[in-house]
PDB file of C-alpha atoms in Angstrom:
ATOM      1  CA  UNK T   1      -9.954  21.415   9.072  1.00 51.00           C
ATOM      2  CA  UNK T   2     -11.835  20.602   5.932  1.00 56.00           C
ATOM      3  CA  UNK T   3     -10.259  22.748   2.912  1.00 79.00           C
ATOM      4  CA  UNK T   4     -13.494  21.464   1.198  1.00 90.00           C
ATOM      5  CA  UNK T   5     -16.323  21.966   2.474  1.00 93.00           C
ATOM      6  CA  UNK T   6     -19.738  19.787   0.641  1.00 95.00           C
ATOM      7  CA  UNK T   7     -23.006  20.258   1.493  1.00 95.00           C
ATOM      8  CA  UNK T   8     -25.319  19.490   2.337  1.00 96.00           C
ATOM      9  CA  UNK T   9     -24.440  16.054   4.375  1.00 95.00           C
ATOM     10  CA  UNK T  10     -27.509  14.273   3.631  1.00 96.00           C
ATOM     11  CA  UNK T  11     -30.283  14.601   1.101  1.00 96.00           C
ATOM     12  CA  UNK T  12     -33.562  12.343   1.074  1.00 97.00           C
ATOM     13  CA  UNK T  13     -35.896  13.001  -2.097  1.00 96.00           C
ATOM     14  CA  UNK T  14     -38.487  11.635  -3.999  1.00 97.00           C
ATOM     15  CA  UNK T  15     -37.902  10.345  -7.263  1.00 98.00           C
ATOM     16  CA  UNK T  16     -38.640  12.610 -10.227  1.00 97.00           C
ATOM     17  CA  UNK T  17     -37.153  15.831  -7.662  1.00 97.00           C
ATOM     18  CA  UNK T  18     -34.405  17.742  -8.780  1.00 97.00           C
ATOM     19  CA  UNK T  19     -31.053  18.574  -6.287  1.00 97.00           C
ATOM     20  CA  UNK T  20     -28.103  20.340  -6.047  1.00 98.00           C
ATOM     21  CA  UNK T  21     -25.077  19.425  -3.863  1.00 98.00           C
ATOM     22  CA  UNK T  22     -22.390  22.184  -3.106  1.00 97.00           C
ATOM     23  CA  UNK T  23     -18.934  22.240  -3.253  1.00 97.00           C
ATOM     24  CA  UNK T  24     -16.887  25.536  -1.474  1.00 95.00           C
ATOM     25  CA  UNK T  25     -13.392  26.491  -0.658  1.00 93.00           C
ATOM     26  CA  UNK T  26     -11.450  28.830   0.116  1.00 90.00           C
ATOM     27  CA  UNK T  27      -8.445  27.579  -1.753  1.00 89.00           C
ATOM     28  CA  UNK T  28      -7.479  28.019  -5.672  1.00 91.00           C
ATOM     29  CA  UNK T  29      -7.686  24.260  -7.829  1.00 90.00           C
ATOM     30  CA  UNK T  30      -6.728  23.512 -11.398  1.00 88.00           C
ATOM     31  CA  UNK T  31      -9.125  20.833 -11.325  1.00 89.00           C
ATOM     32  CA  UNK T  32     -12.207  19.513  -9.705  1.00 92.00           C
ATOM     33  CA  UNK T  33     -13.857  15.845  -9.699  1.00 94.00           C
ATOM     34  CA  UNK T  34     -16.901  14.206  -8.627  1.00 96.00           C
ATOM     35  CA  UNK T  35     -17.284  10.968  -7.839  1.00 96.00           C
ATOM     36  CA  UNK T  36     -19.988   8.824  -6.743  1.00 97.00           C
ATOM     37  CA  UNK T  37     -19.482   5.702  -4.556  1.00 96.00           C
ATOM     38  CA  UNK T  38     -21.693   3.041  -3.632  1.00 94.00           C
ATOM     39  CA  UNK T  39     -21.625   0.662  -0.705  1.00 91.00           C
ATOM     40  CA  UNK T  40     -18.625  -1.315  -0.306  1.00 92.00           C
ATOM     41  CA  UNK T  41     -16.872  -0.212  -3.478  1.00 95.00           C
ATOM     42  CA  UNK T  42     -14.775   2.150  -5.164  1.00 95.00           C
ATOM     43  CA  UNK T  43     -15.647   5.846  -5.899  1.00 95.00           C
ATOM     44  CA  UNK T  44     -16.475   6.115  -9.775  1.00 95.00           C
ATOM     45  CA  UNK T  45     -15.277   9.065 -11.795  1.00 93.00           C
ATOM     46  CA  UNK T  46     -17.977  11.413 -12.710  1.00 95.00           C
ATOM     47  CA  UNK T  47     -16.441  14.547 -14.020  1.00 94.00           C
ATOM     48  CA  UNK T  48     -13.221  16.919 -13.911  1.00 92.00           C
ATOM     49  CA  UNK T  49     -13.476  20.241 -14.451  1.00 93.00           C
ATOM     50  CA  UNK T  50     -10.614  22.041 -15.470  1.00 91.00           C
ATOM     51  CA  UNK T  51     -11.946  25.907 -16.766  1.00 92.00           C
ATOM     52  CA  UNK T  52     -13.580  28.422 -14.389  1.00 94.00           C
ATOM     53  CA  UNK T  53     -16.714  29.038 -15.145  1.00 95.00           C
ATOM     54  CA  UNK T  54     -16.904  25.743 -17.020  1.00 95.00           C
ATOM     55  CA  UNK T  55     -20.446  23.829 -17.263  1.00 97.00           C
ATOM     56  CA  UNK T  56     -20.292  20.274 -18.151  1.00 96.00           C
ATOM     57  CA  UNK T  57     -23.891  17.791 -18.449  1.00 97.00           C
ATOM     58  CA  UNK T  58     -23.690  14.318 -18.051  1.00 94.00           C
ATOM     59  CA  UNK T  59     -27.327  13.587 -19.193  1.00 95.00           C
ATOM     60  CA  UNK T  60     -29.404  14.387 -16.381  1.00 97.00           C
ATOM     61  CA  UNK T  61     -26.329  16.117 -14.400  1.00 97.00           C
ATOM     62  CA  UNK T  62     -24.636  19.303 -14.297  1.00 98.00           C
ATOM     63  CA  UNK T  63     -21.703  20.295 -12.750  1.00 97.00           C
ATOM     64  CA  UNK T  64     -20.622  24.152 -12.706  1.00 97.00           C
ATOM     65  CA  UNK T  65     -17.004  25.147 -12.014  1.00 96.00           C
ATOM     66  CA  UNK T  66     -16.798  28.273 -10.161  1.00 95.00           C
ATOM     67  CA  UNK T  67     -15.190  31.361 -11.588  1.00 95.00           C
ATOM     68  CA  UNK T  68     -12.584  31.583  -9.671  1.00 94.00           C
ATOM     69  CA  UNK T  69     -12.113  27.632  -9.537  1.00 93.00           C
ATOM     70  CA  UNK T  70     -13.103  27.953  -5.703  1.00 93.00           C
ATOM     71  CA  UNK T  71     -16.542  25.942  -5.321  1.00 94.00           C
ATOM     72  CA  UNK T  72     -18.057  23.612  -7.802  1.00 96.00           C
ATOM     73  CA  UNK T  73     -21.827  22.158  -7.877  1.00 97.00           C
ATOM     74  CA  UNK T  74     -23.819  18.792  -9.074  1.00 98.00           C
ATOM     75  CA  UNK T  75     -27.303  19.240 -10.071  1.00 98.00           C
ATOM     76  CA  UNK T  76     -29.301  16.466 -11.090  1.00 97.00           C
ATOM     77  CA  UNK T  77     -32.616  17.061 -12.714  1.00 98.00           C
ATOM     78  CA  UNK T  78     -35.249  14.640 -12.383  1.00 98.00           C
ATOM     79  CA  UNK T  79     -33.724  11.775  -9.532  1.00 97.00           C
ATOM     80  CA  UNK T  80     -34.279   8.135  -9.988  1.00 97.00           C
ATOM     81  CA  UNK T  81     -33.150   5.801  -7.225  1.00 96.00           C
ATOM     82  CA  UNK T  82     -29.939   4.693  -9.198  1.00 95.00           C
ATOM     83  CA  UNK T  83     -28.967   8.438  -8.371  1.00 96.00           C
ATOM     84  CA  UNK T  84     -28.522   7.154  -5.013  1.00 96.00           C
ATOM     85  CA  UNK T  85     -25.204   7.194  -3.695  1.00 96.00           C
ATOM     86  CA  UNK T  86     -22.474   8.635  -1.798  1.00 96.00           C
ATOM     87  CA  UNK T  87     -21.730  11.626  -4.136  1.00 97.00           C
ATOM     88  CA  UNK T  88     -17.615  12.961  -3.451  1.00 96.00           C
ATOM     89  CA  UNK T  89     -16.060  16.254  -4.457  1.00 96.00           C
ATOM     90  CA  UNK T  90     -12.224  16.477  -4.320  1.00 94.00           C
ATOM     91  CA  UNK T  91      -9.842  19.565  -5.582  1.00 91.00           C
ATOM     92  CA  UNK T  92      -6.370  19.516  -7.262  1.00 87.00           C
ATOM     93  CA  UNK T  93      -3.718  21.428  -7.322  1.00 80.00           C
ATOM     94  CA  UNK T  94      -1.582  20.937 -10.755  1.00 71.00           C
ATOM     95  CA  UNK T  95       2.053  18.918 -10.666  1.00 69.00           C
ATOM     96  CA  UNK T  96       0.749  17.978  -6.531  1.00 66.00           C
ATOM     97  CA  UNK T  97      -1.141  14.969  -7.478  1.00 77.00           C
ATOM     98  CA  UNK T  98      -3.203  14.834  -4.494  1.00 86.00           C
ATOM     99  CA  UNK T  99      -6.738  14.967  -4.014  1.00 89.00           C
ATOM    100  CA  UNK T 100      -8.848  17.180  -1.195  1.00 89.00           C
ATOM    101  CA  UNK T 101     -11.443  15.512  -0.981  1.00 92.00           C
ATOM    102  CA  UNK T 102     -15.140  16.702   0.493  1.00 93.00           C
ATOM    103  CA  UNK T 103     -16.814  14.949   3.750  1.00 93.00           C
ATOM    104  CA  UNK T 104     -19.293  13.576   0.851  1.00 95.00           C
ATOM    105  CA  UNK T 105     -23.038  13.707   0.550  1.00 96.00           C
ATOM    106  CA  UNK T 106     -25.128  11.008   0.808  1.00 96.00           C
ATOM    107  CA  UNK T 107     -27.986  10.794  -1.812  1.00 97.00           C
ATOM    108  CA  UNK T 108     -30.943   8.891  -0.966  1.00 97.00           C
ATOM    109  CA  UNK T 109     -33.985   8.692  -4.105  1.00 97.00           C
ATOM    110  CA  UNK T 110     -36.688   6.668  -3.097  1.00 97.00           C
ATOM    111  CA  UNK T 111     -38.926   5.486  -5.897  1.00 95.00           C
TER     112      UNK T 111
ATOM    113  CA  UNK C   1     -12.548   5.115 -18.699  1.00 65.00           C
ATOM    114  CA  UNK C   2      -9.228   3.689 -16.860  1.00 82.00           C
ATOM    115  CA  UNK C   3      -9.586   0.853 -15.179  1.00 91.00           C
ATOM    116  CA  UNK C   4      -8.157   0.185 -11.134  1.00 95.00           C
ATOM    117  CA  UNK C   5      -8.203  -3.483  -9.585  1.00 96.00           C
ATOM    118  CA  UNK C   6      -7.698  -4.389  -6.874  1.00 97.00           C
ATOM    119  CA  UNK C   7      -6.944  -8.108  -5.176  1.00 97.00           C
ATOM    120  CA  UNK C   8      -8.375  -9.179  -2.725  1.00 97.00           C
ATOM    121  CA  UNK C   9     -11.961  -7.669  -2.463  1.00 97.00           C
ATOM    122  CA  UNK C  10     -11.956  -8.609   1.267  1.00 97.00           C
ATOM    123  CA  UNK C  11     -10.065 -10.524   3.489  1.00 97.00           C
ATOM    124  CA  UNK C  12     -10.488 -11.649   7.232  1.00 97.00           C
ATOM    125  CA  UNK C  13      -7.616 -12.275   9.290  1.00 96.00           C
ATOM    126  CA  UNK C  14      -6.262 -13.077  13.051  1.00 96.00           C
ATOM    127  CA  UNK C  15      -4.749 -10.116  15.195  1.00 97.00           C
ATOM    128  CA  UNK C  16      -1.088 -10.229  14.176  1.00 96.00           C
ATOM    129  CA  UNK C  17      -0.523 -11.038  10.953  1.00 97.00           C
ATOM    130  CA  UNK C  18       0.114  -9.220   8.381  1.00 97.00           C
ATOM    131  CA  UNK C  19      -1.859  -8.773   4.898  1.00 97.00           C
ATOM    132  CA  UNK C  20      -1.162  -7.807   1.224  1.00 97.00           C
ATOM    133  CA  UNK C  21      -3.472  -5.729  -1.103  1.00 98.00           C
ATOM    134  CA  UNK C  22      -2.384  -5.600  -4.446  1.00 97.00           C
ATOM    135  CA  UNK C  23      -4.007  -2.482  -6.921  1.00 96.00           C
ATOM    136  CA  UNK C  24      -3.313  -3.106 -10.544  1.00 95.00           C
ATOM    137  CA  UNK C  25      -3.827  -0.429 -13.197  1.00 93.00           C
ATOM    138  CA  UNK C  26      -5.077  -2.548 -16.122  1.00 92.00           C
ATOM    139  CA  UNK C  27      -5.016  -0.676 -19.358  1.00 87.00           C
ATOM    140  CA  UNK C  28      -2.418   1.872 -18.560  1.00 87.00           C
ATOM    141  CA  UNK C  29       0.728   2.764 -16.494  1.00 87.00           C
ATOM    142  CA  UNK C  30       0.918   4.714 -13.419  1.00 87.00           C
ATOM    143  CA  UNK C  31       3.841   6.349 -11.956  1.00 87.00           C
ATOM    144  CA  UNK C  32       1.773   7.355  -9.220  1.00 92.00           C
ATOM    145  CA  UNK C  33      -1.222   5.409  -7.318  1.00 94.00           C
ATOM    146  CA  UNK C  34      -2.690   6.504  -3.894  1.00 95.00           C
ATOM    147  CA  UNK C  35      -3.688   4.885  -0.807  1.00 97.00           C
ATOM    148  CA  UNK C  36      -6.372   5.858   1.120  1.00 96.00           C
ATOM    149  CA  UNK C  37      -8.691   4.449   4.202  1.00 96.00           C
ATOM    150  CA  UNK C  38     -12.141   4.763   4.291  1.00 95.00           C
ATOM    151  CA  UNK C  39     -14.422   4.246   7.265  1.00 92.00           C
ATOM    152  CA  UNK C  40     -18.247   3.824   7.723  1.00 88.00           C
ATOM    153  CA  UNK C  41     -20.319   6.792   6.391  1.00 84.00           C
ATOM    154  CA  UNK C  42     -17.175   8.806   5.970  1.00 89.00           C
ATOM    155  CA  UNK C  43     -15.006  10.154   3.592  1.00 91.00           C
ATOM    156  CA  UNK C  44     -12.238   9.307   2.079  1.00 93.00           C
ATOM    157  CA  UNK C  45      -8.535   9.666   3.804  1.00 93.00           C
ATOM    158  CA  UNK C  46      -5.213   9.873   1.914  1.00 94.00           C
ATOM    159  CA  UNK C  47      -2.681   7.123   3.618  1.00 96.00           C
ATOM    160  CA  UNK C  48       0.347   7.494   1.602  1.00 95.00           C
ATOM    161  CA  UNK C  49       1.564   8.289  -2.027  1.00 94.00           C
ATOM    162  CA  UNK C  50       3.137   5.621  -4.407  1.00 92.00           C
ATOM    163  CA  UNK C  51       5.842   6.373  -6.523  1.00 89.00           C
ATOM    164  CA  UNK C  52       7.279   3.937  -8.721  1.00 87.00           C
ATOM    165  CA  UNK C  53      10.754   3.320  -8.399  1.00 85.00           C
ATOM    166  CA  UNK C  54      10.317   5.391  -4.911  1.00 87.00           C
ATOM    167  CA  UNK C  55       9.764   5.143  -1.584  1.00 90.00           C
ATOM    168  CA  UNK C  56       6.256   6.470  -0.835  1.00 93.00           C
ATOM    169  CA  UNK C  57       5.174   9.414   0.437  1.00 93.00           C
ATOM    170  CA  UNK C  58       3.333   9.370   4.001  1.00 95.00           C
ATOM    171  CA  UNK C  59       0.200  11.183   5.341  1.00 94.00           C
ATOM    172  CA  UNK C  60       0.805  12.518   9.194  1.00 94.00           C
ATOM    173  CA  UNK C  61       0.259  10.279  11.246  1.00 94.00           C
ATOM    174  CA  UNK C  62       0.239   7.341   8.924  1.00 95.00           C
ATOM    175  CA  UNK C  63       2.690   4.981  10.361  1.00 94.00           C
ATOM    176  CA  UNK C  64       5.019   3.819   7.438  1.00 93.00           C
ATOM    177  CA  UNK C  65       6.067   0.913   9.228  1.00 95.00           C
ATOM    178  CA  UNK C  66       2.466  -0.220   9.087  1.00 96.00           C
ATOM    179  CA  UNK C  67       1.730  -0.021   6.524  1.00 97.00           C
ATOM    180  CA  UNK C  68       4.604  -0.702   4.011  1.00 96.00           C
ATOM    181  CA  UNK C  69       3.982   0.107   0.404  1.00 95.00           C
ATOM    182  CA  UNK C  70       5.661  -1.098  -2.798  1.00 92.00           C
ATOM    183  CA  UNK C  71       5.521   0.275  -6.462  1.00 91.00           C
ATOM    184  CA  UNK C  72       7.880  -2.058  -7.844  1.00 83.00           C
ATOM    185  CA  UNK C  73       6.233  -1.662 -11.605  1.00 90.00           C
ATOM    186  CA  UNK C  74       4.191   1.014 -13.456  1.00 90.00           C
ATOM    187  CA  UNK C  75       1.408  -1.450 -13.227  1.00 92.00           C
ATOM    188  CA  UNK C  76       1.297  -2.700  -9.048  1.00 94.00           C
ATOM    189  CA  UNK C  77       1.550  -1.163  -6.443  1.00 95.00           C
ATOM    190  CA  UNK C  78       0.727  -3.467  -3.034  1.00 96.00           C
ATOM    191  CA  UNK C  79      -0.028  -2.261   0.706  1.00 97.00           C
ATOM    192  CA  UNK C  80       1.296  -4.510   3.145  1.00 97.00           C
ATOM    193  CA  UNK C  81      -0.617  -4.245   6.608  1.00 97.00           C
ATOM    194  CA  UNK C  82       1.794  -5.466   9.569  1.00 97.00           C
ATOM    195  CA  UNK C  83       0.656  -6.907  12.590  1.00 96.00           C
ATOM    196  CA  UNK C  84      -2.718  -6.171  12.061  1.00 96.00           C
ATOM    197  CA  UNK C  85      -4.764  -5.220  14.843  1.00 96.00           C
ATOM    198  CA  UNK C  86      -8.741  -5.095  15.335  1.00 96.00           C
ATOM    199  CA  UNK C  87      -8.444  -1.130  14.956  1.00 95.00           C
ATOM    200  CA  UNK C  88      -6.747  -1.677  11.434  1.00 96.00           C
ATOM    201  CA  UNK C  89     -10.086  -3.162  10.561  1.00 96.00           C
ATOM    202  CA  UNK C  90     -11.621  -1.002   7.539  1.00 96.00           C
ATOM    203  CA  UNK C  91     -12.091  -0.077   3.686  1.00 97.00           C
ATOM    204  CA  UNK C  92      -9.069  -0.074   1.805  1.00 98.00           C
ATOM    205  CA  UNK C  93      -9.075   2.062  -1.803  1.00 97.00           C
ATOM    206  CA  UNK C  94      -6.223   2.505  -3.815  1.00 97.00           C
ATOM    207  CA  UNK C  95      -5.966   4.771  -7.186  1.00 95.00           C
ATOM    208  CA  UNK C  96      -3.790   5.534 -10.199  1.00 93.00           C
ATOM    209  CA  UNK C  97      -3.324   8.866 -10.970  1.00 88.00           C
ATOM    210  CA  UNK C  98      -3.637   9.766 -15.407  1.00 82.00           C
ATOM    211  CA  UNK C  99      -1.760  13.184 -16.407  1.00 75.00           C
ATOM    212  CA  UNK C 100      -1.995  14.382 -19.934  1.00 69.00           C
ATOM    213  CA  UNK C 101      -5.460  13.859 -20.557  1.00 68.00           C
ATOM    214  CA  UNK C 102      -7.630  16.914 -21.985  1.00 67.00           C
ATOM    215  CA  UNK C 103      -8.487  17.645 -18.673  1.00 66.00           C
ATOM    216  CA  UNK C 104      -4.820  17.761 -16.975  1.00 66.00           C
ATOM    217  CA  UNK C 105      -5.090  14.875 -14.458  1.00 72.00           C
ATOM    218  CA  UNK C 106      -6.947  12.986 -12.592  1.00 82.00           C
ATOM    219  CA  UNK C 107      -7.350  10.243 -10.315  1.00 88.00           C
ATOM    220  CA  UNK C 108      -9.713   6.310 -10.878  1.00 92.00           C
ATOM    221  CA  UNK C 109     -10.242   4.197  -8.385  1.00 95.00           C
ATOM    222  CA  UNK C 110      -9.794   0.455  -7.548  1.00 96.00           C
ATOM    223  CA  UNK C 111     -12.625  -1.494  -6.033  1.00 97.00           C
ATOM    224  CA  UNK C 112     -11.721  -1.116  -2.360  1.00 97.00           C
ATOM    225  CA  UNK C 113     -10.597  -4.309  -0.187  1.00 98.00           C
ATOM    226  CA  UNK C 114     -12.402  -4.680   3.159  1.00 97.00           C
ATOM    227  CA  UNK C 115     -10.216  -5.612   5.803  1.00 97.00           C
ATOM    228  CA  UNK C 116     -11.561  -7.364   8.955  1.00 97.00           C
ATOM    229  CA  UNK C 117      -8.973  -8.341  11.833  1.00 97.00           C
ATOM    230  CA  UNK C 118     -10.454 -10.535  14.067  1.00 96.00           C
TER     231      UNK C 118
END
């Protein structure tokens, strides 16, 4: 059972579209993080959110924590192909240390 | 950012041996650093939990006698696969978990090592 559920799997867009990739659970965090991994290396640290209801923009992305620090979202405005990527979400719970991760969605921006 | 190595990027080896990956944390010190496997077009999936000083912290089903980790510093941790088999043949990412940041804690990641057993 996936505690986190992403969506959606896949997403195939033109460059200059916008997108939003979802991030829902039933299950409290103190923190959220996205990450984005390309092929054949390590996931890179996007963002934490910490505060529900928090917005944070990373210039052309913005991720939303949920109010009650359930679900969590990634737009990006305006793709370009080095948006492509496997894009992970992945909930904490404070003093556990582990990560939930998402089953990841897979960005594809074609120029 | 933190910064997560990891040594070697990829490594082949014969059916039976065993094989070392090493993840460094380079500008900081980690009590704790994760193990997880990745395969193809999948996500990622917690192995085990390093503690320093400790003995880590298995995921069901994860055989510990495996896959034998070591946090013998607050700098290294290393993943030792025994007896490797074809089946053990995957992506290999450690990370280092930072606490008392502005954001509470969080986890970065090493590069991965790609394991193929032949």
């Amino acid at each position: 059972t996936q505690l986190l559920e992403q969506s959606p799997q896949f997403l195939s867009i033109q460059e200059g579209e916008n997108l939003t990739v979802y991030c829902n659970s039933s299950s409290v965090f103190s923190s959220l993080q996205w990450y984005r991994q390309e092929p054949g290396e390590g996931p890179v640290l996007l963002v934490t959110v910490v505060t529900g209801g928090e917005v944070k923009k990373l210039k052309r992305l913005t991720f939303q924590f949920g109010d009650a620090r359930k679900d969590s979202s990634l737009h990006i405005t305006a793709a370009q192909p080095g948006d492509t990527g496997l894009y992970l979400c992945a909930g904490a719970w404070s003093g556990w240390g582990k990560l939930q991760f998402g089953a990841g969605t897979q960005v594809v921006v074609t120029p | 950012g933190a910064v997560v190595s990891q040594h070697p990027s990829r490594v082949i080896c014969k059916s039976g041996t065993s094989v070392k990956i090493e993840c460094r944390s380079l500008d900081f010190q980690a009590t704790t650093m994760f193990w997880y496997r990745q395969f193809p077009k999948q996500s990622l999936m917690l192995m085990a939990t390093s503690n320093e000083g400790s003995k880590a912290t298995y995921e069901q089903g994860v055989e510990k006698d495996k896959f034998l980790i070591n946090h013998a510093s607050l700098t290294l941790s290393t993943l030792t696969v025994t007896s490797a088999h074809p089946e053990d043949s995957s992506f290999y990412i450690c990370s280092a978990r930072v606490t008392g940041t502005s954001v509470g804690e969080t986890q970065y990641f090493g590069p991965g090592t790609r394991l193929l057993v032949l």
